[in-house]
mmCIF file of C-alpha atoms in Angstrom:
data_model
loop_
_atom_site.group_PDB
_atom_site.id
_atom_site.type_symbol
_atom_site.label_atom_id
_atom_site.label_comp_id
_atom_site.label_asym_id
_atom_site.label_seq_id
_atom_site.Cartn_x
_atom_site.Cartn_y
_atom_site.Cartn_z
ATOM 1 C CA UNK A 1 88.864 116.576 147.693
ATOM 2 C CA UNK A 2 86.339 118.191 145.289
ATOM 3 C CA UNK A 3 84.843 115.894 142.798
ATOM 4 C CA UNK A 4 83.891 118.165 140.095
ATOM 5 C CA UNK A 5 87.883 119.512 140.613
ATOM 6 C CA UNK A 6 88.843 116.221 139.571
ATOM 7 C CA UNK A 7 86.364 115.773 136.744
ATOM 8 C CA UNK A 8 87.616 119.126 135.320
ATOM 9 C CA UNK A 9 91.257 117.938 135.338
ATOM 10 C CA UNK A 10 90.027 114.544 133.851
ATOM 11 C CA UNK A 11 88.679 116.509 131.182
ATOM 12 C CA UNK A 12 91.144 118.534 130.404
ATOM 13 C CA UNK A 13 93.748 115.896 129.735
ATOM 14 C CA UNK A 14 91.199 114.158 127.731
ATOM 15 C CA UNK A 15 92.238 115.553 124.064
ATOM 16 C CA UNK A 16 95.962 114.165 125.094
ATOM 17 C CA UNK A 17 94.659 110.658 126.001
ATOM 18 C CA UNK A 18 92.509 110.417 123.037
ATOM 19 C CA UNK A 19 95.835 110.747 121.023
ATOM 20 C CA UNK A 20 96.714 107.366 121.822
ATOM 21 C CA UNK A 21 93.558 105.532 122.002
ATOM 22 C CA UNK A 22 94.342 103.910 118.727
ATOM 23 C CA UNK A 23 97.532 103.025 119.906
ATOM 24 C CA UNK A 24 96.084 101.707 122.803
ATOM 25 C CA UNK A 25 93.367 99.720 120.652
ATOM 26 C CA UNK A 26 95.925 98.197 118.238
ATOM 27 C CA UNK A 27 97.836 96.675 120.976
ATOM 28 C CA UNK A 28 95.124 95.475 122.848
ATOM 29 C CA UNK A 29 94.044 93.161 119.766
ATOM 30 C CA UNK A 30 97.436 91.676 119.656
ATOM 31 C CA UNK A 31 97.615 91.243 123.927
ATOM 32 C CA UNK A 32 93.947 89.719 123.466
ATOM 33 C CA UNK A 33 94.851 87.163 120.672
ATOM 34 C CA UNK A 34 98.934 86.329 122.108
ATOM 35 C CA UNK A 35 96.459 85.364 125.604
ATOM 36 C CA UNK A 36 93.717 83.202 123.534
ATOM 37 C CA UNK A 37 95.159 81.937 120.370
ATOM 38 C CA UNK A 38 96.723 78.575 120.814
ATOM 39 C CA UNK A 39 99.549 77.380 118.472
ATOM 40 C CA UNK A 40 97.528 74.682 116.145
ATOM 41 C CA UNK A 41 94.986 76.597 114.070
ATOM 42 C CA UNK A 42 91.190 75.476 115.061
ATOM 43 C CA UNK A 43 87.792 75.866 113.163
ATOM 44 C CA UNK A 44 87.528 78.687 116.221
ATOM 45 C CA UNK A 45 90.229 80.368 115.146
ATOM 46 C CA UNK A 46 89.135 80.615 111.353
ATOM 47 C CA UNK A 47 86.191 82.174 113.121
ATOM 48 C CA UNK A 48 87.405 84.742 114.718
ATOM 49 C CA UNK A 49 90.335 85.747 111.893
ATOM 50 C CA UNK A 50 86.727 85.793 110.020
ATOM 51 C CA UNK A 51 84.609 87.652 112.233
ATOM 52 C CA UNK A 52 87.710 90.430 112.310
ATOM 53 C CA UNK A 53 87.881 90.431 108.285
ATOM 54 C CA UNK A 54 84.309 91.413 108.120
ATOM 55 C CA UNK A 55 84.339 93.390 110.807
ATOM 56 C CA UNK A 56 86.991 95.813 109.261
ATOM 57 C CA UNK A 57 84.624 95.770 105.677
ATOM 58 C CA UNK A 58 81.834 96.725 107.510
ATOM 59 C CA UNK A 59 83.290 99.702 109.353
ATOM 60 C CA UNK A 60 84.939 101.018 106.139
ATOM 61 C CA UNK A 61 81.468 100.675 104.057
ATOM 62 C CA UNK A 62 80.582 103.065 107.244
ATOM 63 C CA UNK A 63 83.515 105.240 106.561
ATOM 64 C CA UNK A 64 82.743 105.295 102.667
ATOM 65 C CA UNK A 65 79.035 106.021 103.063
ATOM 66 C CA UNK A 66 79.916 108.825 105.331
ATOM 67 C CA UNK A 67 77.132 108.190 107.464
ATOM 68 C CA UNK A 68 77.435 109.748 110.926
ATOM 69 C CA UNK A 69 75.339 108.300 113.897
ATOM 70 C CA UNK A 70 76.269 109.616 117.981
ATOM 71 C CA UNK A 71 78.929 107.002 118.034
ATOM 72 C CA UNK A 72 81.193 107.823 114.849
ATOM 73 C CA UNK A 73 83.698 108.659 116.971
ATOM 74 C CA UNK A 74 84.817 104.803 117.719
ATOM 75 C CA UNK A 75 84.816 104.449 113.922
ATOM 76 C CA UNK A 76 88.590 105.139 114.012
ATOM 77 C CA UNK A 77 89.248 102.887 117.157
ATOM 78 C CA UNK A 78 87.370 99.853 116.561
ATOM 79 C CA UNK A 79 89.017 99.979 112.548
ATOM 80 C CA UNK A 80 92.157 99.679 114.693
ATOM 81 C CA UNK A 81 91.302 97.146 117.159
ATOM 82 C CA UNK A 82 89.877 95.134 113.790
ATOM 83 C CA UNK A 83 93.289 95.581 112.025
ATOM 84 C CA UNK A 84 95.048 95.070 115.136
ATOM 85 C CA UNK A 85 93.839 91.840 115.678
ATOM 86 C CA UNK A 86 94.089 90.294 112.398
ATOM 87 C CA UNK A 87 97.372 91.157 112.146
ATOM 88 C CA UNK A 88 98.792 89.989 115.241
ATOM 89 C CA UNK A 89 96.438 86.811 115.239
ATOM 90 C CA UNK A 90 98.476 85.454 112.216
ATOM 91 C CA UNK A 91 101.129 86.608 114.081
ATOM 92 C CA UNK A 92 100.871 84.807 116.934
ATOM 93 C CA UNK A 93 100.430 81.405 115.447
ATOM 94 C CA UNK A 94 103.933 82.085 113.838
ATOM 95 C CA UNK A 95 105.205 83.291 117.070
ATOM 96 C CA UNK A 96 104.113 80.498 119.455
ATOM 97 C CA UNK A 97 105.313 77.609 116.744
ATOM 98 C CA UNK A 98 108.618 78.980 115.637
ATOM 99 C CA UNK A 99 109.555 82.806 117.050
ATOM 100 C CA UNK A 100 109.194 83.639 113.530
ATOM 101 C CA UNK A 101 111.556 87.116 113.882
ATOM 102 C CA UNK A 102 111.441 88.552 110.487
ATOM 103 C CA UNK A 103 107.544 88.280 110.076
ATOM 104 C CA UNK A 104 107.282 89.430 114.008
ATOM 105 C CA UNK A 105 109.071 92.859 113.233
ATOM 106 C CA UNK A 106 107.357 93.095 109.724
ATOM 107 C CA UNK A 107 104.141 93.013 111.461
ATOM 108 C CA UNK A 108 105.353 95.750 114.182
ATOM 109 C CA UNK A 109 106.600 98.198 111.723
ATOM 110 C CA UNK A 110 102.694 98.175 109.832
ATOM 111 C CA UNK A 111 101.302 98.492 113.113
ATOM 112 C CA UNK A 112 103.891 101.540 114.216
ATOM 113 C CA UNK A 113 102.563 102.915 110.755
ATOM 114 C CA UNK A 114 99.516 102.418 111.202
ATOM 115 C CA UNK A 115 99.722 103.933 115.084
ATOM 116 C CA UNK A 116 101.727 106.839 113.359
ATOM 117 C CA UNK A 117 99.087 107.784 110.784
ATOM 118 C CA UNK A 118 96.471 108.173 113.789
ATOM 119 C CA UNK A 119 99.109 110.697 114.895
ATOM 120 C CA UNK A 120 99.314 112.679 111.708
ATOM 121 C CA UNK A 121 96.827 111.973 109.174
ATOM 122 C CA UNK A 122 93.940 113.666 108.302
ATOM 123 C CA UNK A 123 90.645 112.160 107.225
ATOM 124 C CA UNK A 124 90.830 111.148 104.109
ATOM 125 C CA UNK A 125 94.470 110.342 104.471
ATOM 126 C CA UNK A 126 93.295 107.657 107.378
ATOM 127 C CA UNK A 127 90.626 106.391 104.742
ATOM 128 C CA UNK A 128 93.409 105.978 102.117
ATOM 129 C CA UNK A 129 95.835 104.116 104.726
ATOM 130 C CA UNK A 130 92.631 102.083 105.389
ATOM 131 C CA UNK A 131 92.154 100.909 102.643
ATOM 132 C CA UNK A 132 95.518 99.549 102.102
ATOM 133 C CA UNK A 133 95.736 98.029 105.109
ATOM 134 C CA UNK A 134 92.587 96.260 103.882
ATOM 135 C CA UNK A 135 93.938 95.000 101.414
ATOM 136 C CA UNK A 136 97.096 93.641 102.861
ATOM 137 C CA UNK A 137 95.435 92.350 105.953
ATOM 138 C CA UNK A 138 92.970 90.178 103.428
ATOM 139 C CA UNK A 139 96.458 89.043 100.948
ATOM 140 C CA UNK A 140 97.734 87.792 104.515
ATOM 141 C CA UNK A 141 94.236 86.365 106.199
ATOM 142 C CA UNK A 142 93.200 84.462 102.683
ATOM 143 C CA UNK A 143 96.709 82.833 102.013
ATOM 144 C CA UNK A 144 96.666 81.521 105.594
ATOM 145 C CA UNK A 145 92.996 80.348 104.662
ATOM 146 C CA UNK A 146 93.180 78.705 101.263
ATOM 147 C CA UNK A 147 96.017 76.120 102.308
ATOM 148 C CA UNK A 148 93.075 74.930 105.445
ATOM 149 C CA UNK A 149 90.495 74.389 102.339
ATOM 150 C CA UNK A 150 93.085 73.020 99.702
ATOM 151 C CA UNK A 151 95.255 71.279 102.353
ATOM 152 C CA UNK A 152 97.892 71.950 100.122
ATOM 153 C CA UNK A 153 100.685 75.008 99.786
ATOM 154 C CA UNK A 154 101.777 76.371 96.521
ATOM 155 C CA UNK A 155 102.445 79.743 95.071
ATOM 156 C CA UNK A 156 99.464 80.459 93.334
ATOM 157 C CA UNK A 157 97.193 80.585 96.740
ATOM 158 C CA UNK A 158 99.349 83.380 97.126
ATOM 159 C CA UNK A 159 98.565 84.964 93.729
ATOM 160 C CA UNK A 160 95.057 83.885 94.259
ATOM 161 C CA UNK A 161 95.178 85.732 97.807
ATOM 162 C CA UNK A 162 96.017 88.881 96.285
ATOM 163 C CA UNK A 163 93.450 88.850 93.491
ATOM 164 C CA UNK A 164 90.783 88.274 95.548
ATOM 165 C CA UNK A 165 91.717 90.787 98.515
ATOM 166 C CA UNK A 166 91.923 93.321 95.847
ATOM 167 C CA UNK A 167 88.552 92.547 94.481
ATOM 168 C CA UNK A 168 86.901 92.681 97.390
ATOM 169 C CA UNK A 169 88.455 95.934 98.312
ATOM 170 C CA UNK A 170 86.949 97.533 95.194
ATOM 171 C CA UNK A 171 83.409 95.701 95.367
ATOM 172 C CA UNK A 172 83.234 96.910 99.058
ATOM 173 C CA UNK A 173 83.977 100.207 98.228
ATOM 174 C CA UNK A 174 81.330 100.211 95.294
ATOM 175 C CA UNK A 175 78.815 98.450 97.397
ATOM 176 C CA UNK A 176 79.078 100.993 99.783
ATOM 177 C CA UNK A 177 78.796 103.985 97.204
ATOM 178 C CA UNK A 178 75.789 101.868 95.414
ATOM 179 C CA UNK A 179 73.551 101.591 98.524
ATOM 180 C CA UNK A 180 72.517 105.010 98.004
ATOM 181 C CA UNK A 181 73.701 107.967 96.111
ATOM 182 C CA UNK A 182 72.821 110.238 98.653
ATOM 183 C CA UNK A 183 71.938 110.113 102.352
ATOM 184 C CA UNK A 184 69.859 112.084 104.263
ATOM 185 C CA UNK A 185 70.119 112.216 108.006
ATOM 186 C CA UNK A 186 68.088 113.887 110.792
ATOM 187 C CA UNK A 187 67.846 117.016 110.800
ATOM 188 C CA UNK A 188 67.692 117.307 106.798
ATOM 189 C CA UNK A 189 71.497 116.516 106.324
ATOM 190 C CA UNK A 190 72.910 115.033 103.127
ATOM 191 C CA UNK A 191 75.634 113.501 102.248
ATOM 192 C CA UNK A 192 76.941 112.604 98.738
ATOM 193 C CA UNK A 193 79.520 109.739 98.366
ATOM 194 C CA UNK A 194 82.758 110.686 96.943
ATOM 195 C CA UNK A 195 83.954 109.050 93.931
ATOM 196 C CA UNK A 196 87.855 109.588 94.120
ATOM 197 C CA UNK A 197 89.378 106.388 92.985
ATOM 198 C CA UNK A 198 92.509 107.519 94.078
ATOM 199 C CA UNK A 199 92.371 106.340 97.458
ATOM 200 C CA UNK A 200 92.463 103.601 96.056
ATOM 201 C CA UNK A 201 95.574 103.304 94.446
ATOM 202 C CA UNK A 202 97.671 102.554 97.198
ATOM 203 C CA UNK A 203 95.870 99.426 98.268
ATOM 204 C CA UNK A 204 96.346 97.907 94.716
ATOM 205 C CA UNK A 205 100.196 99.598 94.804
ATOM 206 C CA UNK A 206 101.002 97.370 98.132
ATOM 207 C CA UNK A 207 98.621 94.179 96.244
ATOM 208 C CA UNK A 208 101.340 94.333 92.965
ATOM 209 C CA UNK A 209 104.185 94.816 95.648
ATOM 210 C CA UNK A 210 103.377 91.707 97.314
ATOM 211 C CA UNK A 211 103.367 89.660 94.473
ATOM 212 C CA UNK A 212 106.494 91.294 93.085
ATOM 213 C CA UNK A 213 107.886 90.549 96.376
ATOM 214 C CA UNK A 214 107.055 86.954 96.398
ATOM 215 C CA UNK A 215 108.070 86.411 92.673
ATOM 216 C CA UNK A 216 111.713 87.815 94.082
ATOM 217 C CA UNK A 217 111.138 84.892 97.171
ATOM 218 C CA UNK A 218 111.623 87.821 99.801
ATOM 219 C CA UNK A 219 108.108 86.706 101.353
ATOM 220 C CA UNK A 220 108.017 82.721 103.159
ATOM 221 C CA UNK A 221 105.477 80.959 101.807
ATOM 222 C CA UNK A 222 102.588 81.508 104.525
ATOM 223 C CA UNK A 223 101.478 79.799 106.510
ATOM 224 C CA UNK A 224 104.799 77.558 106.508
ATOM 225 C CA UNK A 225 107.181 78.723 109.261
ATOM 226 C CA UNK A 226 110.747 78.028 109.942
ATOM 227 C CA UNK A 227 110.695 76.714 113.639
ATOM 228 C CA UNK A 228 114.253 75.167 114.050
ATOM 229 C CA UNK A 229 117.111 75.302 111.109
ATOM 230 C CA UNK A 230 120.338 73.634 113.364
ATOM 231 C CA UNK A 231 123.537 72.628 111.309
ATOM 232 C CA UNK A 232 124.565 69.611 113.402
ATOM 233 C CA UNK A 233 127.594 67.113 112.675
ATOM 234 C CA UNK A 234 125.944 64.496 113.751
ATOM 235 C CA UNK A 235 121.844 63.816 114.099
ATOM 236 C CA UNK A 236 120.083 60.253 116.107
ATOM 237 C CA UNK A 237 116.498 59.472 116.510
ATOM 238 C CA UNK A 238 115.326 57.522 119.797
ATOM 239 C CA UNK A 239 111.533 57.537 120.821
ATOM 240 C CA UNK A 240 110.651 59.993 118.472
ATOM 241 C CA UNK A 241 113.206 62.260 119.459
ATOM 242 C CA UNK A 242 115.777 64.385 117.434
ATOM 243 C CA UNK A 243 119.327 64.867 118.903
ATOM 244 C CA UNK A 244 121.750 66.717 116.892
ATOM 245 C CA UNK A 245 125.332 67.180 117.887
ATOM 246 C CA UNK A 246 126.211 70.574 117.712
ATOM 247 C CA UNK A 247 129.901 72.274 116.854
ATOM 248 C CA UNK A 248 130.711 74.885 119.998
ATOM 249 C CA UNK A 249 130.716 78.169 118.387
ATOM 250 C CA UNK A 250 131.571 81.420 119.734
ATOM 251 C CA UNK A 251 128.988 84.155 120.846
ATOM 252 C CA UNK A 252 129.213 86.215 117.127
ATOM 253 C CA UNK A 253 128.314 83.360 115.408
ATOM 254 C CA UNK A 254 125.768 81.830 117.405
ATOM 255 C CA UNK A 255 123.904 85.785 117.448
ATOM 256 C CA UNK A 256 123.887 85.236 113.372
ATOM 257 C CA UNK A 257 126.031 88.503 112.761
ATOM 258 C CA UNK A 258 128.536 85.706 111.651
ATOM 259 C CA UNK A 259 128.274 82.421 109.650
ATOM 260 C CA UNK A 260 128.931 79.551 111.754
ATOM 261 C CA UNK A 261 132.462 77.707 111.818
ATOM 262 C CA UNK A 262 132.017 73.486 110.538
ATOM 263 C CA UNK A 263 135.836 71.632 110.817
ATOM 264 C CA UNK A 264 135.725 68.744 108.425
ATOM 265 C CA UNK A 265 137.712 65.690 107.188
ATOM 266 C CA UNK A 266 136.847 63.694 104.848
ATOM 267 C CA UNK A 267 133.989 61.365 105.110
ATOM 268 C CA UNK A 268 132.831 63.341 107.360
ATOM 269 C CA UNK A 269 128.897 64.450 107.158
ATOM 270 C CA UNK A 270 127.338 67.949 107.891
ATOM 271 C CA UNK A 271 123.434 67.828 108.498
ATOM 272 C CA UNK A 272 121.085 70.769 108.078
ATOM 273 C CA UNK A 273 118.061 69.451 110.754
ATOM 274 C CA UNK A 274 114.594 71.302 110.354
ATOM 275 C CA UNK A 275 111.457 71.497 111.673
ATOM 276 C CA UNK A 276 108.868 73.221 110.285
ATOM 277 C CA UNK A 277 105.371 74.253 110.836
ATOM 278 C CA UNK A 278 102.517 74.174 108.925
ATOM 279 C CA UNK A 279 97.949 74.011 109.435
ATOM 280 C CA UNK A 280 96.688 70.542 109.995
ATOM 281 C CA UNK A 281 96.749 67.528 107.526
ATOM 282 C CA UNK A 282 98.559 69.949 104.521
ATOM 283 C CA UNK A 283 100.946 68.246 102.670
ATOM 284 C CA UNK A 284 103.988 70.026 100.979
ATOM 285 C CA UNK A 285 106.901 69.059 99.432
ATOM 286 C CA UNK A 286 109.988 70.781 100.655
ATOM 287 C CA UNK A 287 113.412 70.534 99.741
ATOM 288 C CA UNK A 288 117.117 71.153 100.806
ATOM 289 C CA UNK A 289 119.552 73.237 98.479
ATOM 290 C CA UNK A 290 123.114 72.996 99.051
ATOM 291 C CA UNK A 291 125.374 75.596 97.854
ATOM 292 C CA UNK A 292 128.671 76.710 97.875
ATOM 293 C CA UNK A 293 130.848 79.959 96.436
ATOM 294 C CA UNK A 294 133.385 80.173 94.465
ATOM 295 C CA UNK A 295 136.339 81.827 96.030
ATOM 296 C CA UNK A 296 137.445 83.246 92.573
ATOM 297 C CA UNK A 297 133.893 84.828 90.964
ATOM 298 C CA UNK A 298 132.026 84.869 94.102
ATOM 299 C CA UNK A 299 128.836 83.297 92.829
ATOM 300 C CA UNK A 300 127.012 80.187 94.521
ATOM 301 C CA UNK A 301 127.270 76.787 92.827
ATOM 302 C CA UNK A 302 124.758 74.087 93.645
ATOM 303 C CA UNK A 303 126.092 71.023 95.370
ATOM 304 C CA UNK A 304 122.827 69.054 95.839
ATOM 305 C CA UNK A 305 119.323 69.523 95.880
ATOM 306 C CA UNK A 306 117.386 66.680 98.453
ATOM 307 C CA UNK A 307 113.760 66.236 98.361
ATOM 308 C CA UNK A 308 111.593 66.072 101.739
ATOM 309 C CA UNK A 309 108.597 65.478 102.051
ATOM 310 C CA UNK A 310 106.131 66.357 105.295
ATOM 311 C CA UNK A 311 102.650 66.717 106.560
ATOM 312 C CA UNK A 312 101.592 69.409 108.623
ATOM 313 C CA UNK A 313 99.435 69.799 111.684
ATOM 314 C CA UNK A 314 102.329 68.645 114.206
ATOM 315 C CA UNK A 315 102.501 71.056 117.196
ATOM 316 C CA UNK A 316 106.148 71.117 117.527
ATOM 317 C CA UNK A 317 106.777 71.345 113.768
ATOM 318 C CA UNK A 318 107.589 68.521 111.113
ATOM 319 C CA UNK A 319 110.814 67.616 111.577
ATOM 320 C CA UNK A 320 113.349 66.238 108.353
ATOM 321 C CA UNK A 321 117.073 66.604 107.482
ATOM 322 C CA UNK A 322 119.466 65.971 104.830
ATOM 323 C CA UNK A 323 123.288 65.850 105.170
ATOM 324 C CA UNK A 324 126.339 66.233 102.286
ATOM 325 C CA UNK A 325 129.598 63.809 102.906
ATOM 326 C CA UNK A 326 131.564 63.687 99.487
ATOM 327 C CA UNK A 327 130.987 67.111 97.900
ATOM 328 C CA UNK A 328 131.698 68.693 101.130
ATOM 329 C CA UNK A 329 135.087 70.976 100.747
ATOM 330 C CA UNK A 330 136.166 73.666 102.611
ATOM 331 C CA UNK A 331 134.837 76.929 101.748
ATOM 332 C CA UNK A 332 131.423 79.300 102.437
ATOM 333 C CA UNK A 333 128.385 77.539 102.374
ATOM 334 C CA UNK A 334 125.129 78.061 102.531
ATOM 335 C CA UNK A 335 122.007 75.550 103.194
ATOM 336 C CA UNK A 336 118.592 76.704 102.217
ATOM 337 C CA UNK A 337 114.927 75.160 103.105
ATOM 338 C CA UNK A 338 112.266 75.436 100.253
ATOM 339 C CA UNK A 339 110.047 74.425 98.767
ATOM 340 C CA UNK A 340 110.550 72.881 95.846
ATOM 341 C CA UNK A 341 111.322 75.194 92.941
ATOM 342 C CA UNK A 342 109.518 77.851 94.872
ATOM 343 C CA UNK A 343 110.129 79.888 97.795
ATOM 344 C CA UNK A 344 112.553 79.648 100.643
ATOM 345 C CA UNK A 345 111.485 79.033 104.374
ATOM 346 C CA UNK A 346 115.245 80.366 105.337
ATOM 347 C CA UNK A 347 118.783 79.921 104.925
ATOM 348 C CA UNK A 348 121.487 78.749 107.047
ATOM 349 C CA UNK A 349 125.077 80.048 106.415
ATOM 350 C CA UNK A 350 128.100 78.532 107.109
ATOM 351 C CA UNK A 351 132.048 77.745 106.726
ATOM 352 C CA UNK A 352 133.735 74.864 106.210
ATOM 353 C CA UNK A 353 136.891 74.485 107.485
ATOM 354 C CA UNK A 354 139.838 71.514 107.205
ATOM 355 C CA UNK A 355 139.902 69.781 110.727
ATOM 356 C CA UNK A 356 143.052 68.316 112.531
ATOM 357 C CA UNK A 357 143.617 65.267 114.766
ATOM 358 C CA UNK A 358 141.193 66.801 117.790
ATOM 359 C CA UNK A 359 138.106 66.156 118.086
ATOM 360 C CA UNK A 360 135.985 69.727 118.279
ATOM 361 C CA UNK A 361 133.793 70.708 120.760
ATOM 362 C CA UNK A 362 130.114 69.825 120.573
ATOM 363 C CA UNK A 363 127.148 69.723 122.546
ATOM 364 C CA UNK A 364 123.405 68.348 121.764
ATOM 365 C CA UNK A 365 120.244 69.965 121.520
ATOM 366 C CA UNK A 366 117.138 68.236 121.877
ATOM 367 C CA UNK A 367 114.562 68.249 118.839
ATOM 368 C CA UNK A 368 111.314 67.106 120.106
#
């Protein structure tokens, strides 16, 4: 077997590989941190969300100041691997405490955009996405970093988040163009910055989007996450130990496609257990808001608000529960977990239903 035979095939097939390099690159920072991330958040892992942060802002002053040294060409990979594992770092910590499914495939469809735009984009187009991915990477890595400093969660670290990710995008970008107006490389080359502020625009676009988005409650309140939301008819506490008595329910209802089925006689009680997640020693006040719709206008009706309150910094997730007995009637329900007048963790949707003589099926599941 000829060895230069094999080198010319290698090469040849090396334009097609180098198509999904950055594919390759994005993925590898979310393998890397799913392998060394553990599920409480560490001084280490500040670090490292850090050291990615600035990482990204230095290779985009690079980008900006159009400076080209013999190894420009990883520019566009390590960008990637950068985004790629800030991204899936917060990730992670949401996906080893709780399976967090909505943020999960929120964070996959940036990344398949972001993969995609490697694909198709053109140079300044990549800068542009770049940009905006800057910015929502830093909305996402500050208002997982503010509640560590404040030990506290409320809604304006998320405003705050945004403000200050959006600075720092623009003072990058003009520290970058103020280093030098013009650059002249070996050879006699210059380069003059470009002053289009329109690439721009989509990075403070997505900033306002977020915070419209939160305002509407369609984003959790990071870093809070939603590891367990059971409706039990029945909940004990032994050793530290949760057991809630389930209802049997079939297969559509259990997949969420369908609201789960609650039979009910009076005095009865119908418990909503939780357990939720959130950085060492924060405190936050949640709460759980019962509601109920009315079969003739179809709009929900409040049946009780409870207040819980909860540390965080508990590996398996603070755990807390509230119950209704006497305002429970049959009907669609719905039980959501908050905070209080703010945002909501998630919702749990259900049916009451009058029960006969028998006793229904249930089983328990463990909360530990």
């Amino acid at each position: 077997m000829s060895h230069p035979g094999l080198l010319q095939r290698l090469a040849a097939r090396l334009p097609l590989w180098r198509r999904f390099l950055p594919a390759l690159a994005f993925f590898s920072g979310f393998i890397w941190d799913s392998l060394t991330m553990g599920r409480l958040v560490s001084f280490s892992d500040l670090l490292i969300l850090t050291a990615y942060y600035l990482g990204a802002a230095l290779v985009l002053i690079l980008l900006v100041r159009e400076i080209k040294p013999a190894w420009h060409m990883w520019f566009g990979l390590l960008i990637q691997f950068l985004f790629g594992g800030l991204f899936s770092a917060l990730v992670v910590f949401y996906f080893k405490s709780a399976g967090s499914l909505y943020t999960f495939v929120v964070v996959l469809l940036l990344a398949t955009l972001l993969v995609a735009n490697e694909f198709l984009a053109e140079k300044y187009q990549s800068r542009t996405l770049s940009w905006t991915i800057f910015a929502a990477c830093g909305t996402m890595y500050l208002n997982f970093l503010i509640p560590h400093i404040a030990h506290s969660v409320r809604p304006a670290w998320f405003y705050l988040s945004c403000l200050i990710s959006l600075a720092l995008v623009y003072a990058i970008r003009r520290f970058a163009r103020a280093m030098h107006r013009q650059v002249c490389l070996p050879g006699g080359t210059k380069v003059v910055y470009r002053s289009d502020l329109r690439q721009l625009a989509p990075a403070t676009a997505v900033t306002l989007l977020l915070m419209v988005f939160y305002q509407l409650q369609l984003i959790p309140p990071v870093p809070l996450v939603l590891k367990e939301n059971l409706l039990c008819r029945e909940v004990n506490k032994t050793d530290d130990v949760y057991q809630c008595r389930a209802e049997q329910q079939p297969f559509w209802h259990l997949s969420g496609l369908r609201p789960e089925v609650i039979h009910h006689q009076d005095g009865d009680r119908i418990y909503n257990l939780s357990a939720v997640f959130a950085p060492q020693h924060v405190t936050v006040d949640l709460e759980q808001r019962w509601w109920q719709r009315d079969a003739e206008d179809k709009t929900w009706r409040n049946r009780g608000i409870v207040p819980l309150a909860m540390v965080g910094g508990r590996r398996q997730g603070w755990r807390t529960y509230s119950y209704i007995q006497a305002t429970a009637r049959p009907g669609r329900w719905k039980v959501e977990t908050a905070l209080q007048n703010g945002a909501i963790l998630g919702v749990h949707h259900f049916i009451i239903k009058p029960r006969a003589n028998s006793t229904p099926t249930t089983y328990t599941i463990t909360v530990r």
